[in-house]
């Protein structure tokens, strides 16, 4: 029984390995095989509608714009004239990007599409727009993606009881997490509240400017 | 001194003091002062009477702040029971919610009134049973601090609120949409409700509230964020001025939270995010043993 199970597992993993390897060779060596007419039609449709259409229950109009660094998008402005170099290496440009996101297993072209620089690339090779980057994140972070779709993870602002486009905004993953270094950055806390005892020890208020907002804090007489 | 004489004297002194204690408006007081003095209980007013009160309040606020402030008396939306979720796995204790609430709800800056208190606990420490040991006055350079977690506490909008039961004037009650509100003009400032509330959610105006004119929020509700006066109790109303509109905005604390830890929705709508999280996450309510039945759900997403 035990030996049988081991052999079944072995066979399975061998098959998977072959498939993975062959796919890899295919992508690396040969240009993608010419698609059948049906496939082409499907592909263009997908790009036009956005891939979110294929993933049910994602309210597309909820999402906010991705927070690009100024002047960086569209990427094709620079990349159109450059020949894609698919070898994994230290970049000479984009040095400000500090990749802290499974660094050892990953590099740029695992998520960015080499052939269309203004798109991202899913693991299955599908292109997605930067507005739909949640599909890319959701490939690994499935639990979080599921929570995000129903509103438990992430942030929504706007009108709570309206689902009309534009009434509610649903923050993208990348609105809060830098995709290259996704850990949420620590913040300075806002001022400490007044101790009840100290109510007689204050003589007015002063203001502090925090993130462009004026916050009134008590001034102690002592 | 005979006992009888002593009692006589004591009674007359008490009567004199008592009369003095009642602050009747002076003879030359303006009409609005008398109107305020004789204002009816909010729940017993008809719409015309409410409109008259709103008109008086708006005129008073115009004089006090030099700004047009709108006071709404909008009633509850049908088939809505508000519920709130707070993700303790995400909260980083940054207090952004505290100050967004202060601005939205026209809270007094001096003396300071804040509806939300963020508590800090050390990992592994005893916590939900005894909030007394929580740290309210933490002030590190950055949050979150390692080995600590944070729990913001505000009005839990109980289904069986202890605060409304003890109010001698019934100036505070639970609305049909589940929000516990205060008629600030009916409140006599006895603070029984503050003693009864197990969550420390109610705040008292010990002095005349000061609100900076440039930060005043002109969209107010009679039972919510209209400017208050000295001697009344107030509390979080889930931003009644926002959430009772149709369509209405999320509460201010939900919109400001940088980590998206705060969730809000209709408990009667099974597709709402609040229902989803109650069904799929590990949820608890604060001090459940007291049977207050809060509509404020703390949960863990991790």
XYZ file of C-alpha atoms in Angstrom:
524
model
C 0.000 0.000 0.000
C 2.683 2.386 1.117
C 4.918 1.620 -1.829
C 2.018 1.984 -4.205
C 1.216 5.456 -2.871
C 4.816 6.556 -3.122
C 4.998 5.373 -6.694
C 1.755 7.200 -7.578
C 3.125 10.411 -6.080
C 6.369 9.908 -7.886
C 4.616 9.466 -11.188
C 2.484 12.544 -10.620
C 5.403 14.763 -9.760
C 7.364 13.423 -12.723
C 4.502 14.318 -15.040
C 4.195 17.785 -13.493
C 7.911 18.310 -13.773
C 7.844 17.389 -17.451
C 4.965 19.727 -18.146
C 6.609 22.578 -16.309
C 9.909 21.969 -18.004
C 8.435 21.715 -21.463
C 6.484 24.922 -20.958
C 9.627 26.640 -19.846
C 11.577 25.449 -22.874
C 8.764 26.491 -25.117
C 8.756 30.023 -23.801
C 12.485 30.415 -23.781
C 13.440 28.917 -27.126
C 10.676 29.346 -29.630
C 8.414 32.264 -30.326
C 4.889 31.548 -29.192
C 3.130 29.199 -31.602
C 0.861 30.947 -34.060
C -2.554 31.038 -32.451
C -5.677 29.732 -34.087
C -8.186 32.372 -35.215
C -10.406 31.555 -32.253
C -7.615 32.123 -29.810
C -6.664 35.480 -31.303
C -10.215 36.700 -31.052
C -10.395 35.597 -27.444
C -7.104 37.258 -26.613
C -8.003 40.653 -28.085
C -11.359 40.537 -26.392
C -9.692 39.852 -23.098
C -7.422 42.851 -23.450
C -10.281 45.124 -24.461
C -12.611 44.084 -21.668
C -9.899 43.572 -19.133
C -9.202 40.201 -17.624
C -11.384 40.988 -14.633
C -14.338 39.990 -16.814
C -13.144 36.405 -16.642
C -12.973 36.480 -12.865
C -16.522 36.798 -11.703
C -17.625 38.981 -8.808
C -14.910 41.603 -9.015
C -16.623 44.979 -9.114
C -14.295 46.697 -11.534
C -15.642 50.196 -11.088
C -14.791 50.120 -7.410
C -11.087 50.272 -7.905
C -8.906 53.333 -7.632
C -6.098 54.303 -9.991
C -2.775 52.608 -9.363
C -0.296 54.938 -7.651
C 2.441 55.273 -10.255
C 5.642 57.142 -9.542
C 5.314 60.381 -11.489
C 6.498 60.182 -15.076
C 7.050 56.430 -15.004
C 3.975 55.324 -16.931
C 3.468 54.331 -19.712
C 6.569 52.169 -19.506
C 6.617 51.816 -23.287
C 7.753 55.432 -23.610
C 11.272 54.180 -22.929
C 10.921 50.458 -23.431
C 9.419 50.607 -26.938
C 12.830 51.207 -28.467
C 14.643 48.761 -26.200
C 15.214 45.125 -26.978
C 13.982 42.949 -24.141
C 16.787 41.184 -22.300
C 15.218 38.239 -20.517
C 18.228 37.211 -18.487
C 17.868 37.673 -14.777
C 20.366 40.345 -13.672
C 21.036 43.443 -11.603
C 19.449 46.370 -13.414
C 21.349 49.512 -14.370
C 18.123 51.530 -14.287
C 15.225 51.473 -11.780
C 17.815 51.209 -9.029
C 15.422 52.888 -6.574
C 13.371 49.695 -6.544
C 14.351 47.603 -3.563
C 12.756 44.232 -4.124
C 11.681 42.827 -0.763
C 9.036 40.441 -2.009
C 10.247 36.846 -2.259
C 13.489 38.284 -3.589
C 15.238 34.995 -4.180
C 12.451 33.454 -6.216
C 11.510 36.462 -8.285
C 12.631 39.162 -10.624
C 11.056 41.868 -12.824
C 9.806 39.773 -15.728
C 7.932 37.345 -13.502
C 5.279 40.026 -13.101
C 6.056 42.601 -15.801
C 5.397 41.565 -19.372
C 8.501 41.718 -21.552
C 6.579 42.019 -24.826
C 4.054 44.599 -23.721
C 5.678 46.799 -21.119
C 2.431 48.569 -20.264
C 0.958 45.324 -18.993
C 1.581 42.882 -16.199
C 1.872 39.160 -16.725
C 0.100 36.378 -14.890
C 1.750 33.036 -14.241
C -0.262 31.481 -17.071
C 1.078 34.079 -19.500
C -2.085 36.218 -19.638
C -1.591 39.952 -19.815
C -3.362 42.177 -17.306
C -3.504 45.947 -17.089
C -2.026 47.817 -14.148
C -5.597 48.683 -13.093
C -6.231 44.947 -12.641
C -3.052 44.224 -10.737
C -5.129 42.510 -8.029
C -5.382 39.528 -10.370
C -1.619 39.257 -10.285
C -1.416 39.594 -6.492
C -4.307 37.169 -6.076
C -2.346 34.369 -7.729
C -0.325 33.827 -4.573
C -2.378 35.687 -1.971
C -5.605 33.801 -2.581
C -7.018 34.157 0.932
C -6.445 37.880 0.956
C -7.824 38.229 -2.561
C -11.009 36.428 -1.530
C -11.385 38.730 1.485
C -10.670 41.775 -0.663
C -13.401 40.893 -3.142
C -16.078 40.746 -0.441
C -14.770 43.794 1.381
C -13.098 42.308 4.445
C -9.517 43.030 3.439
C -8.564 46.430 2.108
C -10.180 49.796 2.249
C -13.353 51.193 0.744
C -14.312 54.837 0.780
C -17.256 56.792 -0.570
C -20.924 55.926 -0.266
C -21.609 52.917 1.932
C -25.052 52.110 0.561
C -24.518 52.664 -3.149
C -22.904 50.336 -5.659
C -23.125 52.721 -8.593
C -19.856 53.262 -10.472
C -17.890 56.103 -8.958
C -19.917 56.249 -5.739
C -17.580 53.918 -3.946
C -13.869 53.490 -4.337
C -12.119 50.289 -3.610
C -8.409 50.631 -2.988
C -6.093 48.418 -5.036
C -3.549 46.170 -3.307
C -0.832 48.504 -4.535
C -2.558 51.582 -3.066
C -1.384 50.450 0.368
C 1.340 47.888 -0.340
C 4.267 48.692 -2.577
C 4.361 45.688 -4.915
C 8.152 45.570 -4.667
C 8.237 45.786 -0.877
C 4.725 45.033 0.321
C 5.107 45.182 4.088
C 3.015 48.050 5.443
C 5.345 50.893 6.442
C 5.232 52.029 10.111
C 3.626 55.408 10.827
C 4.061 58.088 13.419
C 1.075 57.959 15.771
C -1.052 61.083 16.204
C -0.904 62.951 19.548
C -1.634 61.279 22.862
C -5.037 62.059 24.423
C -5.308 64.283 27.461
C -5.355 62.489 30.796
C -8.634 63.151 32.611
C -6.720 64.400 35.639
C -4.972 67.014 33.516
C -8.171 68.840 32.522
C -7.461 71.546 35.105
C -3.803 71.764 34.116
C -4.393 72.996 30.575
C -4.530 76.593 29.473
C -5.663 76.309 25.891
C -4.647 74.610 22.692
C -1.888 74.766 20.156
C -1.769 73.174 16.739
C 0.556 70.722 15.104
C 0.692 70.101 11.366
C 0.581 66.417 10.573
C 0.320 65.277 6.962
C -1.087 68.645 5.907
C -3.775 68.594 8.594
C -3.927 70.913 11.563
C -4.423 68.999 14.791
C -5.308 70.772 18.022
C -3.487 69.568 21.108
C -3.801 70.824 24.689
C -1.194 73.136 26.172
C -0.289 72.370 29.766
C 0.110 75.227 32.199
C 3.021 73.535 33.975
C -30.925 74.503 69.286
C -33.983 72.348 69.178
C -34.204 69.713 66.517
C -37.355 71.294 65.091
C -35.702 74.709 64.711
C -32.675 73.189 63.086
C -34.794 71.370 60.538
C -36.821 74.499 59.797
C -33.677 76.466 59.171
C -32.143 73.751 57.062
C -35.276 73.456 54.906
C -35.483 77.159 54.199
C -31.807 77.281 53.263
C -32.304 74.290 50.972
C -35.321 75.903 49.309
C -33.449 79.134 48.794
C -30.486 77.291 47.304
C -32.786 75.213 45.150
C -34.485 78.239 43.668
C -31.165 79.843 43.003
C -30.019 76.620 41.338
C -32.705 76.807 38.660
C -31.243 79.010 35.972
C -34.326 80.740 34.644
C -33.590 82.934 31.665
C -33.422 86.570 32.695
C -36.357 88.851 31.957
C -34.551 90.590 29.129
C -33.393 87.318 27.565
C -33.878 86.956 23.820
C -36.728 84.936 22.377
C -34.358 82.174 21.306
C -33.266 81.624 24.894
C -36.873 81.162 25.994
C -37.498 78.897 23.016
C -34.563 76.763 24.038
C -35.770 76.699 27.623
C -39.206 75.449 26.624
C -38.015 73.146 23.849
C -39.816 69.821 23.820
C -38.326 66.353 23.946
C -37.045 65.437 20.466
C -39.005 62.194 20.276
C -42.264 63.997 21.037
C -41.821 66.727 18.461
C -43.655 66.697 15.165
C -41.835 67.720 12.001
C -42.963 71.357 12.227
C -41.633 71.620 15.771
C -38.378 69.967 14.714
C -38.066 72.437 11.855
C -38.568 75.337 14.242
C -35.854 73.990 16.545
C -33.505 73.511 13.586
C -34.154 77.076 12.480
C -33.332 78.399 15.947
C -30.203 76.242 16.226
C -28.970 77.287 12.797
C -29.423 80.952 13.689
C -27.599 80.409 16.997
C -24.726 78.615 15.291
C -24.506 81.330 12.650
C -24.078 83.855 15.424
C -21.649 81.694 17.365
C -19.388 80.653 14.486
C -20.195 83.137 11.716
C -20.820 80.235 9.363
C -23.859 78.549 7.865
C -24.301 75.239 9.635
C -26.950 72.833 8.416
C -28.767 70.770 11.032
C -30.627 67.711 9.783
C -33.331 65.801 11.647
C -33.406 62.959 9.139
C -34.942 59.787 10.501
C -33.645 56.244 10.140
C -33.498 54.492 6.769
C -35.886 51.540 6.403
C -34.504 47.995 6.738
C -31.156 49.160 8.035
C -29.405 48.049 11.207
C -25.902 49.436 11.355
C -23.023 47.195 12.253
C -19.330 47.846 12.569
C -16.298 45.608 12.239
C -12.778 46.238 13.417
C -9.889 44.052 12.336
C -7.535 43.655 15.278
C -5.037 41.829 13.065
C -4.585 44.995 11.015
C -4.927 47.923 13.426
C -1.553 49.588 13.972
C -2.660 52.066 16.646
C -1.858 55.204 14.624
C -4.814 57.201 16.054
C -5.778 58.582 12.618
C -9.367 57.562 13.395
C -9.408 59.523 16.647
C -8.694 62.857 14.988
C -10.772 62.245 11.860
C -13.664 61.705 14.263
C -12.887 64.901 16.182
C -13.042 66.975 12.986
C -16.086 65.250 11.512
C -18.128 65.423 14.690
C -17.245 68.986 15.752
C -15.810 67.771 19.047
C -14.412 70.189 21.587
C -10.658 70.744 21.304
C -10.493 72.386 24.716
C -11.535 70.759 26.965
C -10.529 67.813 24.842
C -13.229 65.350 23.817
C -12.466 62.284 21.731
C -14.979 59.529 21.010
C -12.366 56.904 20.130
C -9.811 55.609 22.620
C -7.070 53.407 21.222
C -5.820 50.876 23.752
C -2.474 49.171 23.543
C -1.781 45.693 24.899
C 1.352 43.660 25.149
C 1.289 40.299 23.432
C 0.351 37.581 25.877
C -0.933 39.985 28.503
C -4.385 39.618 30.008
C -6.570 41.900 27.963
C -10.293 41.660 27.079
C -11.310 40.866 30.642
C -9.670 43.855 32.183
C -9.300 46.910 30.006
C -8.072 48.852 33.018
C -4.606 47.497 32.396
C -4.536 48.796 28.848
C -2.189 51.609 27.871
C -3.999 54.635 26.435
C -1.099 57.056 26.444
C 1.472 55.166 24.392
C 3.608 57.493 22.308
C 6.438 55.785 20.417
C 8.214 57.222 17.364
C 6.416 54.841 15.048
C 3.625 52.294 15.300
C 3.085 49.380 15.272
C 5.547 48.525 18.015
C 6.905 44.993 18.132
C 5.132 42.642 20.541
C 2.146 44.943 20.970
C -1.315 45.124 19.529
C -3.955 47.808 19.532
C -7.678 47.933 20.117
C -9.678 51.086 19.412
C -12.784 51.387 21.583
C -15.722 53.647 20.900
C -19.491 53.405 21.393
C -20.440 49.789 20.711
C -24.043 50.724 19.780
C -25.454 48.005 22.022
C -28.768 46.364 21.246
C -29.408 46.328 24.995
C -27.649 49.518 26.063
C -27.088 50.034 29.767
C -26.696 53.783 29.297
C -30.237 54.397 28.064
C -31.782 52.427 30.930
C -30.278 54.634 33.602
C -31.050 57.996 32.013
C -33.507 59.764 34.350
C -34.834 62.057 31.607
C -34.763 59.529 28.743
C -32.522 61.955 26.897
C -30.674 59.018 25.346
C -32.253 56.127 23.483
C -31.703 53.566 20.765
C -33.012 54.512 17.338
C -34.715 51.937 15.054
C -31.538 51.724 12.947
C -29.609 50.685 16.046
C -27.741 53.910 16.763
C -27.799 55.042 20.375
C -28.315 58.800 20.334
C -28.510 61.698 22.783
C -30.861 64.683 22.698
C -28.247 67.123 23.966
C -30.932 69.648 24.866
C -32.817 67.121 26.965
C -29.675 65.898 28.770
C -29.339 67.290 32.279
C -25.694 66.282 32.625
C -26.110 63.865 35.526
C -23.604 61.469 33.883
C -25.414 58.322 35.080
C -25.013 56.974 31.542
C -21.256 57.414 31.752
C -21.201 55.353 34.918
C -23.425 52.702 33.348
C -21.503 52.348 30.069
C -19.054 49.437 30.381
C -16.974 50.750 27.468
C -16.189 54.295 28.603
C -17.719 55.502 25.365
C -19.608 58.521 26.672
C -17.950 61.887 27.075
C -19.017 64.889 29.087
C -18.642 68.550 28.185
C -17.003 69.790 31.383
C -16.520 73.228 29.896
C -17.915 75.254 27.021
C -16.666 73.348 23.973
C -14.268 75.177 21.680
C -14.369 74.250 18.015
C -11.999 75.983 15.593
C -14.164 77.821 13.070
C -11.934 76.888 10.124
C -12.351 73.183 10.894
C -16.048 73.177 11.625
C -18.107 70.601 9.753
C -21.224 72.388 8.500
C -23.162 69.190 7.677
C -24.648 68.214 11.000
C -27.460 66.184 12.483
C -29.559 67.115 15.510
C -28.756 63.772 17.167
C -25.176 63.754 15.971
C -22.403 66.196 15.297
C -24.084 69.576 15.803
C -22.013 71.806 18.085
C -22.694 70.918 21.706
C -22.870 73.043 24.834
C -21.386 72.867 28.304
C -22.945 70.264 30.566
C -24.185 67.644 28.120
C -23.033 64.106 27.418
C -22.132 63.008 23.910
C -20.905 59.919 22.136
C -20.134 58.218 18.832
C -23.172 57.901 16.561
C -21.516 56.012 13.669
C -21.491 59.471 12.012
C -25.290 59.603 11.879
C -25.060 62.716 9.698
C -23.310 60.660 7.019
C -24.745 57.165 7.254
C -28.424 58.128 7.370
C -28.256 59.728 3.945
C -29.304 57.664 0.978
C -26.800 57.282 -0.543
C -24.658 58.123 2.463
C -20.971 58.135 3.134
C -18.998 55.740 5.307
C -18.216 56.989 8.833
C -15.151 59.237 9.029
C -13.098 56.674 10.971
C -13.702 54.043 8.275
C -12.561 56.389 5.524
C -9.392 57.547 7.271
C -8.045 54.185 8.478
C -4.743 53.737 6.598
C -4.775 49.962 7.023
C -8.439 49.429 6.170
C -9.112 47.784 9.514
C -12.526 49.391 9.915
C -15.615 47.911 8.256
C -19.133 49.234 8.197
C -22.430 48.104 6.786
C -25.991 46.979 7.148
C -26.462 43.930 9.355
C -29.760 43.155 7.598
C -28.072 42.953 4.189
C -26.513 39.521 3.841
C -24.211 40.688 1.033
C -22.697 43.484 3.119
C -19.067 43.337 4.182
C -20.085 43.340 7.849
C -22.226 40.221 7.409
C -19.501 38.559 5.347
C -16.914 39.110 8.033
C -19.195 37.914 10.823
C -19.807 34.733 8.860
C -16.231 34.012 7.779
C -13.910 35.439 10.444
C -13.237 34.875 14.111
C -15.386 37.528 15.702
C -15.948 38.666 19.268
C -17.724 41.499 20.980
C -16.341 43.399 23.900
C -17.542 42.310 27.358
C -20.143 39.942 25.945
C -20.795 38.573 29.424
C -22.594 41.801 30.295
C -25.314 40.952 27.771
C -25.224 44.430 26.251
C -25.262 42.816 22.802
C -23.033 45.288 20.944
C -23.228 45.832 17.181
C -19.496 46.502 17.104
C -17.651 43.345 16.050
C -13.949 42.923 16.631
C -12.421 40.322 14.355
C -9.157 38.737 13.338
C -8.350 38.397 9.660
C -5.035 36.670 10.307
